[in-house]
Amino acid sequence: MQGYKTHVQSGILLNANEASQNVNETVKQEIIDAISNLSLNRYPDTTCHQLHRLYAEVMNVPSSWILSGNGSDQMLGFLIQYYLQENKILYTLSPDFSMYDYYVGLNHSNIEKYETNLDGSFDVDAFISNGKDKNVDMVLFSNPNNPTGHSITLWEMKKISEAFKDIPVIFDEAYMEFGKESAVCLLKEYPNVFVCRTLSKAYGLAGIRCGFMISSQVEKLSALFIPYALSSVTQTIASVVLRHADEYKDTIATIISERERMYQEVKEFKQLTMYPSNANFLFGRSEKKDLLLAMFKEKNITIRNYEDASFRITIGTKEENEMVLDVLRRFEYANS
């Protein structure tokens, strides 16, 4: 079993795919007012009734299909614990979110990884065939993928859901607000499908740890979920922000626009390779990564570093993004 490494918390933080800006002052004041009225001596509403109702409106699903927990990774851990007993096999991608490995190890299960191309793409038919050959017990991967930012299409999601309709298929959609096609529309047709979401990324609430599982199977599973998983404070803050969900559309659109602007500028660079993304980050590789990291460190910019030649840069504010582009331009020029 391997532990999960948390992120560096110093410098200009573009390493953890957090939102670069806090909630605005109007929302912050609503949060303060709402929290001041809480009965902190009482346990929280374990049904999260109000929170689920609000999120159901955002996602256009029945509130009975929603279960919430301490970050979407708690929902993923719960599903792995529920469906994968000893020696059962989780089927995922490589690379993907390392917390899958953590929860598989915690439950003494096994993990089978399908190697993707450098840009995160993969042959869905070959993925299905390999999973069938290995007789896997659960399919789980992030879409858009973390760390590559690659997404599969709705048609491909449906193909996977149909091929593995006798086992749970989980789409980890932590970054889908920045993507295109969600698996949520498959939930009615495929009871084996689960979608996990979070408020940490697009809604800028990484600090409160609030995530969701969406599935027609929630009513069956919810009785076994840990009680009081979300504090009254977390439920209250999340509910206030979700009442402003429409206002976040412009913020999300700006992040997508900035992502595309940055990618268009660097996609022809010779000293590094950046890949198209459907998330709030860009993923890249360079054989001279150590030099690149040193140049970022000189400017007090923290990005995500991986063990191989790859790295990941969160899309920040326009000012932060311009600082990143300046480093990338100088790196390209210095090594050309």
Coordinates of C-alpha atoms in Angstrom, one line a residue:
M1 CA 0.0 0.0 0.0
Q2 CA 1.3 3.4 -1.0
G3 CA 0.3 6.7 0.6
Y4 CA -0.9 9.7 -1.4
K5 CA 1.5 12.6 -1.7
T6 CA -0.1 16.0 -1.0
H7 CA 0.9 19.1 -2.9
V8 CA 3.5 21.9 -2.2
Q9 CA 1.7 24.9 -0.7
S10 CA 4.2 27.7 -1.4
G11 CA 4.7 30.1 -4.3
I12 CA 2.2 30.8 -7.1
L13 CA 0.3 27.6 -6.8
L14 CA -0.4 26.1 -10.2
N15 CA 0.2 22.5 -9.1
A16 CA -3.0 21.2 -7.6
N17 CA -5.6 22.3 -10.2
E18 CA -7.3 24.5 -7.6
A19 CA -9.2 27.6 -8.6
S20 CA -6.8 30.6 -8.5
Q21 CA -9.4 32.9 -6.9
N22 CA -11.5 32.7 -3.8
V23 CA -15.3 33.1 -3.8
N24 CA -16.3 36.7 -4.4
E25 CA -17.2 39.0 -1.6
T26 CA -21.0 38.7 -2.1
V27 CA -20.9 34.9 -1.8
K28 CA -18.4 35.1 1.1
Q29 CA -20.8 37.3 3.1
E30 CA -23.7 35.0 2.4
I31 CA -21.5 32.1 3.7
I32 CA -20.6 34.0 6.8
D33 CA -24.3 34.9 7.5
A34 CA -25.4 31.3 7.0
I35 CA -22.7 29.8 9.2
S36 CA -23.5 32.3 12.0
N37 CA -27.0 30.7 12.3
L38 CA -25.8 27.1 12.6
S39 CA -26.4 25.0 15.7
L40 CA -22.8 23.8 16.1
N41 CA -23.8 21.7 19.1
R42 CA -26.0 19.5 16.8
Y43 CA -24.9 16.8 14.4
P44 CA -25.2 17.7 10.8
D45 CA -28.1 16.5 8.6
T46 CA -26.8 13.1 7.5
T47 CA -29.2 13.1 4.5
C48 CA -27.8 16.4 3.2
H49 CA -31.3 17.0 1.9
Q50 CA -30.8 20.7 1.0
L51 CA -27.4 20.2 -0.6
H52 CA -28.6 17.2 -2.7
R53 CA -31.7 19.2 -3.8
L54 CA -29.5 22.1 -5.0
Y55 CA -27.0 19.9 -6.7
A56 CA -29.7 17.8 -8.4
E57 CA -31.0 21.1 -9.9
V58 CA -27.5 21.8 -11.3
M59 CA -27.0 18.3 -12.7
N60 CA -30.7 17.8 -13.8
V61 CA -31.0 14.5 -12.1
P62 CA -33.3 13.3 -9.2
S63 CA -32.0 14.2 -5.8
S64 CA -32.4 10.6 -4.8
W65 CA -29.6 9.7 -7.2
I66 CA -27.0 11.9 -5.3
L67 CA -24.8 10.9 -2.4
S68 CA -22.2 13.4 -1.0
G69 CA -19.0 13.0 0.9
N70 CA -15.7 14.4 2.0
G71 CA -14.4 15.1 -1.5
S72 CA -15.1 12.9 -4.5
D73 CA -12.3 10.7 -3.6
Q74 CA -14.2 9.5 -0.5
M75 CA -17.0 8.5 -2.9
L76 CA -14.5 6.6 -5.1
G77 CA -13.1 4.9 -2.0
F78 CA -16.6 3.9 -0.8
L79 CA -17.4 2.3 -4.2
I80 CA -14.1 0.4 -4.2
Q81 CA -14.7 -0.8 -0.7
Y82 CA -18.3 -1.8 -1.5
Y83 CA -17.6 -3.7 -4.8
L84 CA -14.0 -4.9 -4.5
Q85 CA -13.3 -7.4 -1.9
E86 CA -10.0 -9.3 -1.6
N87 CA -8.4 -10.3 -4.9
K88 CA -11.0 -8.6 -7.1
I89 CA -9.6 -6.4 -9.9
L90 CA -10.0 -2.7 -10.5
Y91 CA -9.5 -1.7 -14.2
T92 CA -8.2 1.8 -14.9
L93 CA -5.8 3.8 -17.1
S94 CA -2.1 4.6 -16.8
P95 CA -1.5 7.4 -16.1
D96 CA -4.5 8.3 -13.9
F97 CA -5.4 9.6 -10.4
S98 CA -3.1 7.9 -7.9
M99 CA -5.8 7.7 -5.2
Y100 CA -7.2 4.7 -7.0
D101 CA -4.1 2.8 -6.1
Y102 CA -4.4 3.9 -2.5
Y103 CA -8.0 2.7 -2.1
V104 CA -7.2 -0.6 -3.9
G105 CA -4.3 -1.2 -1.5
L106 CA -6.4 -0.3 1.5
N107 CA -9.0 -3.0 0.5
H108 CA -6.4 -5.6 -0.5
S109 CA -7.7 -5.7 -4.0
N110 CA -5.8 -5.8 -7.3
I111 CA -5.4 -3.2 -10.0
E112 CA -5.0 -3.6 -13.8
K113 CA -3.9 -0.6 -15.8
Y114 CA -4.3 0.0 -19.5
E115 CA -1.4 2.1 -20.9
T116 CA -2.6 5.2 -22.8
N117 CA -0.8 7.0 -25.6
L118 CA 1.4 10.0 -24.5
D119 CA -1.5 12.4 -25.0
G120 CA -3.8 10.3 -22.9
S121 CA -5.8 8.8 -25.8
F122 CA -6.4 5.1 -26.1
D123 CA -8.2 2.6 -28.3
V124 CA -11.5 1.9 -26.6
D125 CA -12.1 -1.4 -28.4
A126 CA -8.6 -2.6 -27.2
F127 CA -9.3 -1.3 -23.7
I128 CA -12.6 -3.3 -23.6
S129 CA -10.9 -6.5 -25.0
N130 CA -8.1 -6.3 -22.5
G131 CA -10.5 -5.8 -19.6
K132 CA -12.6 -8.8 -20.7
D133 CA -9.4 -11.0 -21.0
K134 CA -8.4 -10.0 -17.5
N135 CA -11.9 -10.6 -16.1
V136 CA -12.0 -7.3 -14.2
D137 CA -14.5 -6.5 -11.5
M138 CA -14.8 -2.7 -11.8
V139 CA -14.0 -0.1 -14.4
L140 CA -12.9 3.3 -13.1
F141 CA -11.0 6.2 -14.7
S142 CA -11.0 9.9 -14.8
N143 CA -12.7 11.7 -17.7
P144 CA -11.2 14.2 -18.5
N145 CA -8.1 12.4 -17.5
N146 CA -5.9 13.5 -14.7
P147 CA -3.0 14.2 -15.6
T148 CA -3.3 14.3 -19.4
G149 CA -6.6 16.3 -19.8
H150 CA -7.7 13.9 -22.5
S151 CA -11.5 13.0 -22.8
I152 CA -13.3 10.2 -24.5
T153 CA -16.6 10.8 -26.3
L154 CA -20.1 10.0 -25.0
W155 CA -20.3 7.3 -27.7
E156 CA -17.1 5.7 -26.3
M157 CA -18.5 6.0 -22.7
K158 CA -21.6 4.2 -23.8
K159 CA -19.6 1.5 -25.5
I160 CA -17.7 0.8 -22.3
S161 CA -20.8 0.9 -20.2
E162 CA -22.5 -1.6 -22.5
A163 CA -19.5 -3.9 -22.7
F164 CA -19.1 -4.0 -18.9
K165 CA -22.8 -3.8 -18.0
D166 CA -22.5 -6.6 -15.4
I167 CA -20.0 -4.8 -13.3
P168 CA -19.7 -1.2 -11.9
V169 CA -18.4 1.4 -14.4
I170 CA -17.3 4.6 -12.7
F171 CA -16.5 7.8 -14.6
D172 CA -14.5 10.2 -12.4
E173 CA -15.6 13.6 -13.7
A174 CA -13.8 15.9 -11.4
Y175 CA -12.9 18.1 -14.4
M176 CA -16.0 17.7 -16.5
E177 CA -17.1 21.3 -16.1
F178 CA -14.2 22.2 -18.3
G179 CA -14.9 19.3 -20.7
K180 CA -17.5 18.5 -23.3
E181 CA -19.6 15.3 -22.9
S182 CA -20.6 13.9 -19.5
A183 CA -21.7 10.3 -18.7
V184 CA -24.6 11.6 -16.5
C185 CA -27.0 11.1 -19.4
L186 CA -26.2 7.4 -19.4
L187 CA -27.3 6.8 -15.8
K188 CA -30.9 6.1 -16.6
E189 CA -30.1 3.5 -19.3
Y190 CA -27.2 1.9 -17.4
P191 CA -27.8 1.2 -13.7
N192 CA -24.2 -0.1 -13.5
V193 CA -22.8 3.4 -14.2
F194 CA -21.7 5.9 -11.6
V195 CA -20.5 9.4 -12.0
C196 CA -18.3 11.2 -9.4
R197 CA -18.0 15.0 -9.3
T198 CA -16.5 17.6 -7.0
L199 CA -16.9 21.2 -6.0
S200 CA -13.1 21.5 -5.6
K201 CA -12.2 22.6 -9.1
A202 CA -14.8 24.6 -11.1
Y203 CA -16.5 25.9 -8.0
G204 CA -13.3 26.8 -6.1
L205 CA -14.2 24.9 -2.9
A206 CA -11.2 22.7 -2.5
G207 CA -10.9 23.9 1.1
I208 CA -14.2 22.4 2.2
R209 CA -13.9 18.9 0.7
C210 CA -17.3 18.3 -0.9
G211 CA -17.8 15.7 -3.6
F212 CA -20.7 13.7 -5.1
M213 CA -21.6 10.3 -6.4
I214 CA -24.5 10.3 -8.9
S215 CA -26.2 7.0 -9.8
S216 CA -29.6 5.3 -9.9
Q217 CA -28.1 2.9 -7.3
V218 CA -27.6 5.5 -4.6
E219 CA -30.7 4.6 -2.6
K220 CA -29.4 1.1 -2.3
L221 CA -25.9 2.1 -1.3
S222 CA -26.6 5.1 0.9
A223 CA -27.6 3.1 3.9
L224 CA -24.1 1.7 4.1
F225 CA -22.3 5.0 3.7
I226 CA -20.5 6.6 6.7
P227 CA -23.0 8.8 8.7
Y228 CA -22.3 12.5 9.1
A229 CA -19.7 12.5 6.4
L230 CA -20.2 16.2 5.7
S231 CA -20.1 18.7 8.5
S232 CA -22.9 21.3 8.8
V233 CA -20.3 23.9 7.8
T234 CA -19.4 22.1 4.6
Q235 CA -23.0 21.6 3.7
T236 CA -23.9 25.2 4.4
I237 CA -21.0 26.6 2.3
A238 CA -21.6 24.2 -0.6
S239 CA -25.3 25.1 -0.6
V240 CA -24.7 28.8 -0.7
V241 CA -22.3 28.4 -3.6
L242 CA -24.6 26.1 -5.6
R243 CA -27.3 28.8 -5.4
H244 CA -24.9 30.9 -7.5
A245 CA -24.1 28.0 -9.9
D246 CA -25.1 30.0 -13.0
E247 CA -22.7 32.8 -12.1
Y248 CA -19.8 30.3 -12.3
K249 CA -20.4 29.7 -16.0
D250 CA -18.5 32.8 -17.0
T251 CA -15.6 31.9 -14.7
I252 CA -15.4 28.4 -16.3
A253 CA -15.6 29.9 -19.8
T254 CA -12.7 32.2 -19.0
I255 CA -10.6 29.3 -17.8
I256 CA -11.3 27.3 -21.0
S257 CA -10.5 30.4 -23.1
E258 CA -7.2 30.9 -21.2
R259 CA -6.4 27.2 -21.6
E260 CA -6.9 27.3 -25.3
R261 CA -4.9 30.6 -25.7
M262 CA -2.0 29.1 -23.8
Y263 CA -2.1 25.8 -25.8
Q264 CA -2.2 27.6 -29.1
E265 CA 0.9 29.6 -28.3
V266 CA 3.0 26.7 -27.1
K267 CA 1.8 23.8 -29.2
E268 CA 4.6 24.2 -31.9
F269 CA 7.4 24.6 -29.4
K270 CA 10.3 22.2 -30.1
Q271 CA 11.9 21.9 -26.6
L272 CA 8.7 20.7 -24.9
T273 CA 5.5 19.0 -26.0
M274 CA 2.1 20.3 -24.7
Y275 CA -1.1 18.3 -25.3
P276 CA -4.6 19.4 -25.9
S277 CA -6.7 19.5 -22.7
N278 CA -10.3 19.3 -21.7
A279 CA -9.6 20.2 -18.0
N280 CA -8.4 23.2 -16.1
F281 CA -4.7 22.4 -16.7
L282 CA -2.2 21.7 -19.5
F283 CA 0.0 18.5 -19.5
G284 CA 3.4 18.4 -21.1
R285 CA 6.7 16.7 -21.5
S286 CA 10.3 17.8 -21.9
E287 CA 13.6 16.0 -21.9
K288 CA 15.0 19.2 -20.3
K289 CA 12.4 19.3 -17.6
D290 CA 14.9 19.9 -14.8
L291 CA 15.9 23.2 -16.4
L292 CA 12.3 24.1 -16.9
L293 CA 11.4 23.4 -13.3
A294 CA 14.4 25.6 -12.2
M295 CA 13.1 28.4 -14.3
F296 CA 9.7 28.2 -12.8
K297 CA 11.2 28.0 -9.3
E298 CA 13.2 31.2 -10.0
K299 CA 9.8 33.0 -10.7
N300 CA 8.3 31.4 -7.5
I301 CA 5.8 29.4 -9.6
T302 CA 4.9 25.9 -8.4
I303 CA 3.8 23.4 -11.0
R304 CA 3.1 19.6 -10.7
N305 CA 6.2 17.5 -11.3
Y306 CA 6.1 13.8 -12.2
E307 CA 8.8 11.1 -12.0
D308 CA 9.2 10.9 -15.8
A309 CA 9.7 13.7 -18.2
S310 CA 6.2 15.0 -17.7
F311 CA 4.7 18.0 -15.8
R312 CA 1.3 19.6 -15.4
I313 CA 0.4 23.3 -15.1
T314 CA -2.9 24.5 -13.7
I315 CA -4.7 27.3 -15.6
G316 CA -4.6 30.3 -13.3
T317 CA -5.5 34.0 -13.5
K318 CA -4.6 35.8 -16.7
E319 CA -1.7 37.4 -14.9
E320 CA -0.4 34.1 -13.7
N321 CA -0.9 32.5 -17.1
E322 CA 1.1 35.2 -18.7
M323 CA 3.9 34.6 -16.2
V324 CA 3.8 30.9 -17.1
L325 CA 3.9 31.7 -20.8
D326 CA 6.9 34.0 -20.2
V327 CA 8.8 31.2 -18.6
L328 CA 7.9 28.8 -21.4
R329 CA 8.9 31.3 -24.1
R330 CA 12.3 31.9 -22.4
F331 CA 12.8 28.1 -22.0
E332 CA 12.1 27.5 -25.7
Y333 CA 14.4 30.4 -26.8
A334 CA 17.2 29.4 -24.5
N335 CA 17.3 25.8 -25.7
S336 CA 16.7 26.4 -29.5

